mmCIF file of C-alpha atoms and ligand atoms in Angstrom:
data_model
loop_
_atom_site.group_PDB
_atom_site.id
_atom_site.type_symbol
_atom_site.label_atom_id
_atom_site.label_comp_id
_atom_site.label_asym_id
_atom_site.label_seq_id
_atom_site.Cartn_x
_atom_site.Cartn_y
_atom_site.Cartn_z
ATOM 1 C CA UNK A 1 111.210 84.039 186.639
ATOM 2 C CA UNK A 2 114.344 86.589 186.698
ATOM 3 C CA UNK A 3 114.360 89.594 185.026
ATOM 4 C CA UNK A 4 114.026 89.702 181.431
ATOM 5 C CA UNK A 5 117.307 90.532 179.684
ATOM 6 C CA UNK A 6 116.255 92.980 176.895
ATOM 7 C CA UNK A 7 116.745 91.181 173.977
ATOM 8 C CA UNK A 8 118.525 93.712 170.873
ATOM 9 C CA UNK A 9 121.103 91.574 169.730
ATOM 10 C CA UNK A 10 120.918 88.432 168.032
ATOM 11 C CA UNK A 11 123.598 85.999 166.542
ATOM 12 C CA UNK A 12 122.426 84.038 163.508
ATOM 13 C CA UNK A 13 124.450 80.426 163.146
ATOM 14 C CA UNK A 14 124.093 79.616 159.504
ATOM 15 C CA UNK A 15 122.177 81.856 156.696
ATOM 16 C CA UNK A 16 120.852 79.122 154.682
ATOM 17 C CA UNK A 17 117.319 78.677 154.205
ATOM 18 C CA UNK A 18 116.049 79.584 157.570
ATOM 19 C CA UNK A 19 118.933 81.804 159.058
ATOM 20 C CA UNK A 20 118.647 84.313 155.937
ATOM 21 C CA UNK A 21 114.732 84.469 156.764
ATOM 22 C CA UNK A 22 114.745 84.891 160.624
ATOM 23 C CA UNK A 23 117.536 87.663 159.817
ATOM 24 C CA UNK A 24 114.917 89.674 157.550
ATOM 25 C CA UNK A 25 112.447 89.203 160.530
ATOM 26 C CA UNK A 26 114.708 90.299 163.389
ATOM 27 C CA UNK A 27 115.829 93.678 161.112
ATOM 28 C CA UNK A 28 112.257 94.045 160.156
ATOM 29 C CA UNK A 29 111.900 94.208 164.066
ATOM 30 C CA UNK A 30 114.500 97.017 165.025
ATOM 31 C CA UNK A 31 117.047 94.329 166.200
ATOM 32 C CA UNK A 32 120.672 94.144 165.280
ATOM 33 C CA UNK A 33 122.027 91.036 163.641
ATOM 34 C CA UNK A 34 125.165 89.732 163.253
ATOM 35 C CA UNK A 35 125.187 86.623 160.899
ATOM 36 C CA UNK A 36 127.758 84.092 160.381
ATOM 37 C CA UNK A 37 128.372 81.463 157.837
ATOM 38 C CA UNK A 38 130.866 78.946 156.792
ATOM 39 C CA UNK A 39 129.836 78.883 152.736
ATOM 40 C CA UNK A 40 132.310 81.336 150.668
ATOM 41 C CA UNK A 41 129.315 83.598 148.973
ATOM 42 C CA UNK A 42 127.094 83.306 152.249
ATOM 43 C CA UNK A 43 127.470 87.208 152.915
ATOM 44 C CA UNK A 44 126.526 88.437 149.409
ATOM 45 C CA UNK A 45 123.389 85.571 149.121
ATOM 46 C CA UNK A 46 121.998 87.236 152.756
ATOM 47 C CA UNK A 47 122.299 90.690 151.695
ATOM 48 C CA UNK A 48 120.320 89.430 148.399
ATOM 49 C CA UNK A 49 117.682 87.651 150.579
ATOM 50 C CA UNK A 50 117.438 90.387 153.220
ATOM 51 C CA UNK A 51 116.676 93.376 149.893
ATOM 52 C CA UNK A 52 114.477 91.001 148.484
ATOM 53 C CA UNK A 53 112.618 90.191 151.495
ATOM 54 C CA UNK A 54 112.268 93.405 152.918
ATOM 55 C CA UNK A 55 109.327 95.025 150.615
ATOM 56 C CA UNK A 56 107.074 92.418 152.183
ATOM 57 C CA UNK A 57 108.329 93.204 155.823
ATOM 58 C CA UNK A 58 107.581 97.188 154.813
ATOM 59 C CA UNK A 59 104.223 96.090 153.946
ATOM 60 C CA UNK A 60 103.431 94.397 157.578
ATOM 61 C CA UNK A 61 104.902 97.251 158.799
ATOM 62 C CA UNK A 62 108.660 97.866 160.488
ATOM 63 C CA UNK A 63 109.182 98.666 163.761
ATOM 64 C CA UNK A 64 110.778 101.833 164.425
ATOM 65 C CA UNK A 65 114.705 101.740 163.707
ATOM 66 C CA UNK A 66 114.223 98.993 161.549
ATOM 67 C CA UNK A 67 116.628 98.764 159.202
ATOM 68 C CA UNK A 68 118.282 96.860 156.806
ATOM 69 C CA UNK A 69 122.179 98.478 158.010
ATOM 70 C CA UNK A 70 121.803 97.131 161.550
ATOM 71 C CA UNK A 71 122.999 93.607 159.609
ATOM 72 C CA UNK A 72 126.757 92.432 159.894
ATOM 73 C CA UNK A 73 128.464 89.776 158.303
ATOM 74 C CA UNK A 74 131.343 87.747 159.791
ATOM 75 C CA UNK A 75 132.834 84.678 158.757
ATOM 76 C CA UNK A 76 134.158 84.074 162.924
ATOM 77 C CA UNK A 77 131.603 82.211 165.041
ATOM 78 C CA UNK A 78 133.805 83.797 168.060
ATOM 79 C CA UNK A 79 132.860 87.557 166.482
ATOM 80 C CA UNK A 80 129.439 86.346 165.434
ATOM 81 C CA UNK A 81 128.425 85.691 169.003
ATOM 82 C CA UNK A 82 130.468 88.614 170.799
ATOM 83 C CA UNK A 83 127.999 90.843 173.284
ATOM 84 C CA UNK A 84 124.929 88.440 171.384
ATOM 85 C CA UNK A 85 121.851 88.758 173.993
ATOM 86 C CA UNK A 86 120.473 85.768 172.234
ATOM 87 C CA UNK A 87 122.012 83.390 169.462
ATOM 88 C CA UNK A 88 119.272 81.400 166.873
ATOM 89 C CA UNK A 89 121.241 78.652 165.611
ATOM 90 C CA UNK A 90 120.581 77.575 161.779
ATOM 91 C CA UNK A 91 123.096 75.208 160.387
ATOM 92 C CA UNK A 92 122.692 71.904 159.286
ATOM 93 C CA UNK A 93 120.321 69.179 160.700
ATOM 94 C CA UNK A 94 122.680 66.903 161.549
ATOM 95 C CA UNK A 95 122.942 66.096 165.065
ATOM 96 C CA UNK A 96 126.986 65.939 165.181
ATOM 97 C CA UNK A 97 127.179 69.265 164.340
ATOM 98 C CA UNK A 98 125.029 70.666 166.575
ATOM 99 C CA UNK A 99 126.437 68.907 169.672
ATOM 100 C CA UNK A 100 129.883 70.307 168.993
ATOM 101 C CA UNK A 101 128.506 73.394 167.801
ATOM 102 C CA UNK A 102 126.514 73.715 171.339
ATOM 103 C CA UNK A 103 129.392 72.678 173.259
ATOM 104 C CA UNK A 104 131.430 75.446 171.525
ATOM 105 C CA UNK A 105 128.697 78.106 172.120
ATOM 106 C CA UNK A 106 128.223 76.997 175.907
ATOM 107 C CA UNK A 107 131.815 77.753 176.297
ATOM 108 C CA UNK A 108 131.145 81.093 174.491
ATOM 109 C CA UNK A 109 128.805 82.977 175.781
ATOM 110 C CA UNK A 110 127.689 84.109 179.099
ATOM 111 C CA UNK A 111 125.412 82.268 180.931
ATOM 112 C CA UNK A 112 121.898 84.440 180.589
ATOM 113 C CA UNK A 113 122.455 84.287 177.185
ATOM 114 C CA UNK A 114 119.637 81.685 175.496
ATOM 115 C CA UNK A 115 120.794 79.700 172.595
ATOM 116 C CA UNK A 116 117.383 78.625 170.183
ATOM 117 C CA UNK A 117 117.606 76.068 167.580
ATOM 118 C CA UNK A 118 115.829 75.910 164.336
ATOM 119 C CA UNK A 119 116.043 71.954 164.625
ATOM 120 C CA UNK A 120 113.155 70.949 162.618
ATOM 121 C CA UNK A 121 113.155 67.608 164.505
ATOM 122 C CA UNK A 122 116.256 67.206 166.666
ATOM 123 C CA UNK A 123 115.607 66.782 170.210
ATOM 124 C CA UNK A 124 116.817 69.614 172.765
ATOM 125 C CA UNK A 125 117.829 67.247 175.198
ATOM 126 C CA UNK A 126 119.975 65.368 172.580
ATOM 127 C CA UNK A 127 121.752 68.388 171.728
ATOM 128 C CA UNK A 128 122.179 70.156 175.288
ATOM 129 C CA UNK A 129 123.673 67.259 176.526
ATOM 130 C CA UNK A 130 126.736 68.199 175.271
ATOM 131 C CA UNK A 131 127.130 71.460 177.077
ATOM 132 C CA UNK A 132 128.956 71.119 180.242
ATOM 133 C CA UNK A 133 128.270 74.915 181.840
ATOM 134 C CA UNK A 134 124.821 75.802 181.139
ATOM 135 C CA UNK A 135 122.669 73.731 179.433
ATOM 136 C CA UNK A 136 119.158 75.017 181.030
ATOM 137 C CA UNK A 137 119.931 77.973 178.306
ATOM 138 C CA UNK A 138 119.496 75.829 175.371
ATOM 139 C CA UNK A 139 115.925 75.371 173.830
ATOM 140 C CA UNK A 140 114.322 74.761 170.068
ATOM 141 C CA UNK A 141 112.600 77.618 168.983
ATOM 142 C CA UNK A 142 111.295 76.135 165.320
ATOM 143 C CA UNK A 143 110.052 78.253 162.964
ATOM 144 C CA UNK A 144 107.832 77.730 159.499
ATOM 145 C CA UNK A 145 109.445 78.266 156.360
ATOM 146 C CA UNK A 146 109.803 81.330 155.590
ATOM 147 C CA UNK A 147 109.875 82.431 159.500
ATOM 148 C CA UNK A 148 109.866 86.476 158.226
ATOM 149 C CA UNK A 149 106.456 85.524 157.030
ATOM 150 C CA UNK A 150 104.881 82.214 158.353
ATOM 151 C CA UNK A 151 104.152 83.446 162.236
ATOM 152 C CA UNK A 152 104.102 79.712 163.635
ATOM 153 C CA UNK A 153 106.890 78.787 166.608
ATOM 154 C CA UNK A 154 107.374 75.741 168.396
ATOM 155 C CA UNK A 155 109.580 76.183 171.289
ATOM 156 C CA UNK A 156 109.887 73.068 173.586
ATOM 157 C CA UNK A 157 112.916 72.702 175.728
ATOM 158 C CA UNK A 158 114.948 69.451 176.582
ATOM 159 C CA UNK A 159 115.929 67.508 179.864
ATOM 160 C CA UNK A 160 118.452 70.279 181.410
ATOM 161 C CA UNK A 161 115.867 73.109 179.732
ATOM 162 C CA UNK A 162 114.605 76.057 182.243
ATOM 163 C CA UNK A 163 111.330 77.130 182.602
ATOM 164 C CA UNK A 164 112.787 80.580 182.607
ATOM 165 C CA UNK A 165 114.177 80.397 179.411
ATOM 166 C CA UNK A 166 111.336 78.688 177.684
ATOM 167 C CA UNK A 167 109.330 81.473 179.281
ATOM 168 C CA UNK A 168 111.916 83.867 177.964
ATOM 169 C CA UNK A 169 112.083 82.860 174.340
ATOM 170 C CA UNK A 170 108.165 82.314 174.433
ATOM 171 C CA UNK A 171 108.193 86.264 175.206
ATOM 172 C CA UNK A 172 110.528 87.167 172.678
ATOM 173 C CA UNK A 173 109.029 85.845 169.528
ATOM 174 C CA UNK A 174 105.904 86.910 170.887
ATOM 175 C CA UNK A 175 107.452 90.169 170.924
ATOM 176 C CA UNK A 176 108.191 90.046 167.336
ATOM 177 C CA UNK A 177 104.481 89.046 166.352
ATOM 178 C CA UNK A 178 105.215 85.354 166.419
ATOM 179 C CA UNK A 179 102.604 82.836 167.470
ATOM 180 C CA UNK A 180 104.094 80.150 169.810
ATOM 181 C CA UNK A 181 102.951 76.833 170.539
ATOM 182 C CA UNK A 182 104.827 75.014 173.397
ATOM 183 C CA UNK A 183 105.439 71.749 173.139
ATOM 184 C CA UNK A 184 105.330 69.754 176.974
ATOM 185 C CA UNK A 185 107.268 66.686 176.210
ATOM 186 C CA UNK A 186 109.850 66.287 173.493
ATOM 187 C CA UNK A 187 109.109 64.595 170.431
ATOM 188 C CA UNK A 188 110.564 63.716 167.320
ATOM 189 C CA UNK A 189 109.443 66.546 164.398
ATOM 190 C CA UNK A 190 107.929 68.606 167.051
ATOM 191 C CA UNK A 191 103.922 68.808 166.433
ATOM 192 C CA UNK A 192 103.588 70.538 163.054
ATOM 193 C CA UNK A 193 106.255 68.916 160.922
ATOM 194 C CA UNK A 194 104.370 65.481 162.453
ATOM 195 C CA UNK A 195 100.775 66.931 161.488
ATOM 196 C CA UNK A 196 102.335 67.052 157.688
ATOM 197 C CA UNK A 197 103.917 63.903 157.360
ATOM 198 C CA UNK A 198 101.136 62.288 158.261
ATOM 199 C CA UNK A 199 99.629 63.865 155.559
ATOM 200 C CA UNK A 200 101.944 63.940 153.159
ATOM 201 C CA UNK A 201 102.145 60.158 153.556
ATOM 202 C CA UNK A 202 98.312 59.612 152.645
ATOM 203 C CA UNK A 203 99.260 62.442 149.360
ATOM 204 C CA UNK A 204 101.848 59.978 148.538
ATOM 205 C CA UNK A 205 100.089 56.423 148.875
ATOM 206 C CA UNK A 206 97.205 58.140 146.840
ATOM 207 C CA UNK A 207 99.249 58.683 144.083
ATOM 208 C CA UNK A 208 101.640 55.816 144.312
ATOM 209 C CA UNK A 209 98.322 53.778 143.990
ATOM 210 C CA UNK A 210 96.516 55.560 141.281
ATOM 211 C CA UNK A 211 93.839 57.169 142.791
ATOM 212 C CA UNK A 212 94.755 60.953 141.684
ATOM 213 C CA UNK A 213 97.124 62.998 139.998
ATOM 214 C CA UNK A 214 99.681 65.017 141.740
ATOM 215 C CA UNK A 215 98.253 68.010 140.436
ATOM 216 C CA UNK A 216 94.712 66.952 141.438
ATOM 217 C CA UNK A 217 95.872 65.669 144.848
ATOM 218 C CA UNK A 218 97.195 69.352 145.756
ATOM 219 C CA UNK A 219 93.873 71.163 144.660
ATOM 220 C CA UNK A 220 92.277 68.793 146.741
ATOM 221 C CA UNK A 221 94.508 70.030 149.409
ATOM 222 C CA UNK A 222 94.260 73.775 148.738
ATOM 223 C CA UNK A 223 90.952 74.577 147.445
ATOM 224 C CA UNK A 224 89.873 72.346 149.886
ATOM 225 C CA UNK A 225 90.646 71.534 153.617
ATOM 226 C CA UNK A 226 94.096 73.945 153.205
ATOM 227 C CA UNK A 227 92.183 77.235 152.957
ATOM 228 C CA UNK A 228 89.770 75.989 156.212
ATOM 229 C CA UNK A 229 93.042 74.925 157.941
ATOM 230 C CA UNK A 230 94.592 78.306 157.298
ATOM 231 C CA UNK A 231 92.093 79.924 159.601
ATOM 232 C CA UNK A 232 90.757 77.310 161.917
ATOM 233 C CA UNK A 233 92.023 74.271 163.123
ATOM 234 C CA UNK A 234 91.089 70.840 163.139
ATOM 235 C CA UNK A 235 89.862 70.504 166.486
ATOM 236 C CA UNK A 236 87.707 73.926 165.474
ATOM 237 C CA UNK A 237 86.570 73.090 162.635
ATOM 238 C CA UNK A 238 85.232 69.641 164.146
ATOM 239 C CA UNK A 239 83.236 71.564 166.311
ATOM 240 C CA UNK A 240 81.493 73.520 163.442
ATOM 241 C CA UNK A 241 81.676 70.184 161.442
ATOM 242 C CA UNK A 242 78.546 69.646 164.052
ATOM 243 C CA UNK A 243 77.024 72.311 163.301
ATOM 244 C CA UNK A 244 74.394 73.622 165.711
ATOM 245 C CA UNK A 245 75.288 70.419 167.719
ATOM 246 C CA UNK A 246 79.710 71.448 167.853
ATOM 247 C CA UNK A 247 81.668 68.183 168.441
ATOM 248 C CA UNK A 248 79.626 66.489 170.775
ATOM 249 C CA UNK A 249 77.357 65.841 167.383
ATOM 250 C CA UNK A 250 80.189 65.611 165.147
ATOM 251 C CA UNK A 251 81.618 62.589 167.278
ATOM 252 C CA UNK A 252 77.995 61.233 167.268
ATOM 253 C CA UNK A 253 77.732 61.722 163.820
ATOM 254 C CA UNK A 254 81.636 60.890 162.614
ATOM 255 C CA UNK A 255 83.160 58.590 165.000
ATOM 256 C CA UNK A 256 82.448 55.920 163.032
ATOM 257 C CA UNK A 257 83.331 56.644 158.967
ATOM 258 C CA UNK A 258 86.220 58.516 160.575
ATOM 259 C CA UNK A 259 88.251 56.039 162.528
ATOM 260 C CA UNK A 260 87.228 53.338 159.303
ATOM 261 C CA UNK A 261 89.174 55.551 157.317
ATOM 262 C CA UNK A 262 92.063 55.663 159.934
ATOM 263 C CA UNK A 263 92.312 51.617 158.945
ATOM 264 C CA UNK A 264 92.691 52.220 155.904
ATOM 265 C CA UNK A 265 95.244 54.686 155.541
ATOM 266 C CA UNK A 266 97.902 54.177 153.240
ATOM 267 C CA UNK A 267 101.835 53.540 154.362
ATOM 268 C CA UNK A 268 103.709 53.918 151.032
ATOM 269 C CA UNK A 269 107.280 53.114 150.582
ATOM 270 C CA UNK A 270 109.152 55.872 148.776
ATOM 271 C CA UNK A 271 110.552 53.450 146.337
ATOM 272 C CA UNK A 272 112.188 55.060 142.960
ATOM 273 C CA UNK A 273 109.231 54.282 141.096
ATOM 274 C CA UNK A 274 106.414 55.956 143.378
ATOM 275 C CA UNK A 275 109.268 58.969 143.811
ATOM 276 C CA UNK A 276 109.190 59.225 139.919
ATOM 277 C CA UNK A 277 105.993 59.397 139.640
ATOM 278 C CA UNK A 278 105.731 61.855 142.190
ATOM 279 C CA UNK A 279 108.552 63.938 140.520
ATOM 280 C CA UNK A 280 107.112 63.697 137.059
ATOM 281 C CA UNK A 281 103.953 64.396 138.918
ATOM 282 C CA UNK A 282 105.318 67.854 139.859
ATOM 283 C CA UNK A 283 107.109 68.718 136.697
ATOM 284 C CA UNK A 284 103.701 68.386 134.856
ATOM 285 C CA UNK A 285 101.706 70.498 137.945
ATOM 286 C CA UNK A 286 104.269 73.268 137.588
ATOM 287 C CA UNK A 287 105.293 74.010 133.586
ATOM 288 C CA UNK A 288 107.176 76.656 133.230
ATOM 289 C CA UNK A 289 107.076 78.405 136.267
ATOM 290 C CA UNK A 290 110.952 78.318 138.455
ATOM 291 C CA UNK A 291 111.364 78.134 141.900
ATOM 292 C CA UNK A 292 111.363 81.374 142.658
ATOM 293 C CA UNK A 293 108.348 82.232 140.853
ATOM 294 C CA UNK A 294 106.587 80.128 142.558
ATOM 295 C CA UNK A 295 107.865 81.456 146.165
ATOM 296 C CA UNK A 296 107.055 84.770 145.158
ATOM 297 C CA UNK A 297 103.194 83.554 143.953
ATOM 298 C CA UNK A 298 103.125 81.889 147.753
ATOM 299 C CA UNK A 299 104.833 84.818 149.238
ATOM 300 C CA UNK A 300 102.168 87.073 147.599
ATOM 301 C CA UNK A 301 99.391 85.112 148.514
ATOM 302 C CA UNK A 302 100.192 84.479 152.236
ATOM 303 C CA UNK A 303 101.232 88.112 152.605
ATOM 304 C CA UNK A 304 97.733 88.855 151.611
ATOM 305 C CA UNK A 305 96.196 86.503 154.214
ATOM 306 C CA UNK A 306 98.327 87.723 156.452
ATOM 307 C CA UNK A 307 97.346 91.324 156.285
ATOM 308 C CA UNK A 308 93.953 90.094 156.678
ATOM 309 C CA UNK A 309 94.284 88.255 159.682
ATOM 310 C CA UNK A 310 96.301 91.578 160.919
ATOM 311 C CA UNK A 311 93.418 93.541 160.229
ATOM 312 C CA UNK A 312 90.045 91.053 161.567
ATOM 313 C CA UNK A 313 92.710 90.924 164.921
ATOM 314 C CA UNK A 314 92.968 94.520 165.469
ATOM 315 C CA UNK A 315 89.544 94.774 164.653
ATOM 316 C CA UNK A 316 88.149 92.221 167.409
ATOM 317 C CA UNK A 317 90.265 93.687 169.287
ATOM 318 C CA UNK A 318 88.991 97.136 169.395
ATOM 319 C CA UNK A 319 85.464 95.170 169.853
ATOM 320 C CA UNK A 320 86.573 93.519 173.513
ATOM 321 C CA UNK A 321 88.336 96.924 174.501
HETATM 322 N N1 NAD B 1 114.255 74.425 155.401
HETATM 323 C C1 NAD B 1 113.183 74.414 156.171
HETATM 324 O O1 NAD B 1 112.015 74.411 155.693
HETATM 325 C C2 NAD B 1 113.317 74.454 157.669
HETATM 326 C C3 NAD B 1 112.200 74.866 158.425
HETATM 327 C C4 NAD B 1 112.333 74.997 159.807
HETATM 328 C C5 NAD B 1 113.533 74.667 160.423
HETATM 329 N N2 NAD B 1 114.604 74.252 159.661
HETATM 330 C C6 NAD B 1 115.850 73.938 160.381
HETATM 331 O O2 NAD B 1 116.730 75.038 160.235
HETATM 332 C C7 NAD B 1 118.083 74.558 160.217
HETATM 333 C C8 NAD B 1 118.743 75.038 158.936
HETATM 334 O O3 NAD B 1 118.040 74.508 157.828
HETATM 335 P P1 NAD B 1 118.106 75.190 156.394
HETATM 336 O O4 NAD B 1 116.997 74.599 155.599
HETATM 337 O O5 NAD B 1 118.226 76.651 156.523
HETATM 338 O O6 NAD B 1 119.492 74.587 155.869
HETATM 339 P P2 NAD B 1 120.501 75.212 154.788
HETATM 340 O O7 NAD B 1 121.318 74.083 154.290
HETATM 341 O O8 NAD B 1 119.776 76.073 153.820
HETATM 342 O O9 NAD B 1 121.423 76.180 155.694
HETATM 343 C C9 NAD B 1 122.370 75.703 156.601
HETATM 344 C C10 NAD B 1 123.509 76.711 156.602
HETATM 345 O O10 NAD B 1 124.432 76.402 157.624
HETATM 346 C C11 NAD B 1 125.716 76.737 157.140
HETATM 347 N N3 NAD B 1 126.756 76.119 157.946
HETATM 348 C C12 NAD B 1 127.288 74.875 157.856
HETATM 349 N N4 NAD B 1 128.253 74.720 158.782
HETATM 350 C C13 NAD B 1 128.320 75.895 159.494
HETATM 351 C C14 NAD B 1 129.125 76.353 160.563
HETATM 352 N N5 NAD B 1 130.043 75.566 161.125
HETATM 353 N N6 NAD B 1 128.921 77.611 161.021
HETATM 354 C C15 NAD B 1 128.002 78.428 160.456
HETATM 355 N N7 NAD B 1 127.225 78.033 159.417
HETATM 356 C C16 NAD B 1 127.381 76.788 158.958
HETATM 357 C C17 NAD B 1 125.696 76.295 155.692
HETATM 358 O O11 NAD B 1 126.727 76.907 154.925
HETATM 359 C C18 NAD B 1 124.289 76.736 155.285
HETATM 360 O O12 NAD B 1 124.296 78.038 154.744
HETATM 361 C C19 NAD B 1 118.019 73.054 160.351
HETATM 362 O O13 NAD B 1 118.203 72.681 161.693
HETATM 363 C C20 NAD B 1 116.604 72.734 159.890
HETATM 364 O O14 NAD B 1 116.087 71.557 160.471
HETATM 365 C C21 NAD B 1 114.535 74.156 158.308
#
């Protein structure tokens, strides 16, 4: 592996959803930023995200120079990417776009300088393809919504992907306090985005056949197997499933209800009846409360949990040292 280029600079490629968030985070972590969007009021709507976000960054604790004025706005992708040590691209999921954009950024930029995607399901390989200098920079580093909270990254890297820059990216998000999970082969959704639509499609065949209310079908989720899932996995929590026994009794015990179950999982079609009902489904669950409301009740929550898991870390930490 070469020498690590010290990474202080970083282009953001669209400040929508996910480029406004990872902005917060990279600030939050001493970094400069220099954004760029194509949507008239993009500049103003960052700055707005950035304030908003940044009590909750404070809170985790900034590094040192962290701050908020190290963020510049320019409507020039050219500008945007100018002395960038590493770009994390944002715009739209449309794989078009992101093979002209790549092509356009491989031109750019210098060749030691790694280009991550957001893609939430785009392959690398599909994308790098269309970068005739240096392609073995290009890899998807996909975050969780909202990335300046949520600490989840897939990276996985394409056909014409290095090992040194998947190493390289790997170490910078784990720099920032990122937890990455590398993917080996390329696949479409990456892992997590898969590991919820195949839940989300047994949600939706529940309620598209009766069984439970939207409402109920999301306590289920939340009070239930969510809050175990938010601090072990499934594979873990399998293993104390067995108790005294771990897996080896839990396959014994589970094998077979388990993999009935699996043959009788739903497939629902998303017709405009079942998505109604889903909708109205929704509506009812959430009353009065807006969107934002309810990001800031999640944001509060998982900044709580957060902190917590912070703390038990350090604290096992100090046990081992
Ligand atoms: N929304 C999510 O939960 C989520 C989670 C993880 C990853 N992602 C991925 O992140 C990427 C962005 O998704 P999003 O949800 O933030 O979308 P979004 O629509 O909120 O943002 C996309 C932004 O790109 C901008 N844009 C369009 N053309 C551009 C150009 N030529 N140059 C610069 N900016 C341009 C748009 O104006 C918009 O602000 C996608 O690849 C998506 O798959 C999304």
């Amino acid at each position: 592996m070469s020498q690590p280029k010290p990474i202080r600079r970083v282009a953001i490629i669209g400040t929508g959803v996910i480029g406004a968030s990872w902005t917060a985070l990279f600030l939050a972590n001493g970094l400069e930023v220099v954004a760029t969007d194509v949507a008239p009021d993009a500049e103003a709507a960052l700055k707005r995200f950035v304030a908003a976000a940044w009590p909750a960054l404070q809170r985790l604790g900034l590094a040192p120079g962290a701050t908020q004025n190290k963020l510049t706005f320019t409507a020039a992708l050219v500008d945007a990417v100018k002395g960038a040590d590493l770009v994390q691209e944002n715009g739209p999921e449309k794989i078009d776009f992101k093979r002209t954009l790549y092509r356009q950024l491989d031109e750019l930029l210098p060749a030691d300088v790694i280009i991550a995607s957001s893609s939430s399901g785009l392959t690398m390989s599909e994308i790098q393809s269309a970068c005739e200098r240096h392609p073995e920079r290009c890899v998807i580093g996909h975050p969780f919504n909202p990335p300046h909270l949520v600490p989840l990254v897939e990276i996985v890297g394409g056909a014409k992907t290095a090992e040194d820059t998947i190493q390289r990216t790997a170490a910078f998000y784990t720099s920032l306090g990122k937890r990455t999970v590398r993917l080996n082969k390329e696949v479409p959704g990456h892992v997590a985005n898969r590991l919820q639509a195949a839940l989300a499609r047994e949600v939706y065949h529940l309620v598209a056949e009766g069984v439970v209310s939207v409402a109920d079908v999301d306590t289920a989720l939340c009070w239930g197997p969510g809050l175990r899932w938010g601090i072990l996995g499934q594979v873990m929590l399998n293993h104390l499933g067995g108790g005294q026994g771990g897996i080896e009794h839990f396959f014994k015990q589970f094998t077979g209800p388990m993999t009935a179950w699996w043959k009788v999982l739903g497939n629902p079609e998303l017709t405009p009846e079942v998505q109604k009902k889903l909708i109205d489904g929704v509506h009812a669950e959430v009353g009065s409360r807006s969107v934002d409301e309810l990001a800031a009740e999640r944001d509060e929550v998982l900044l709580g949990l957060i902190e917590m898991r912070n703390q038990i870390g350090k604290a096992n930490k100090a046990k081992v040292a």
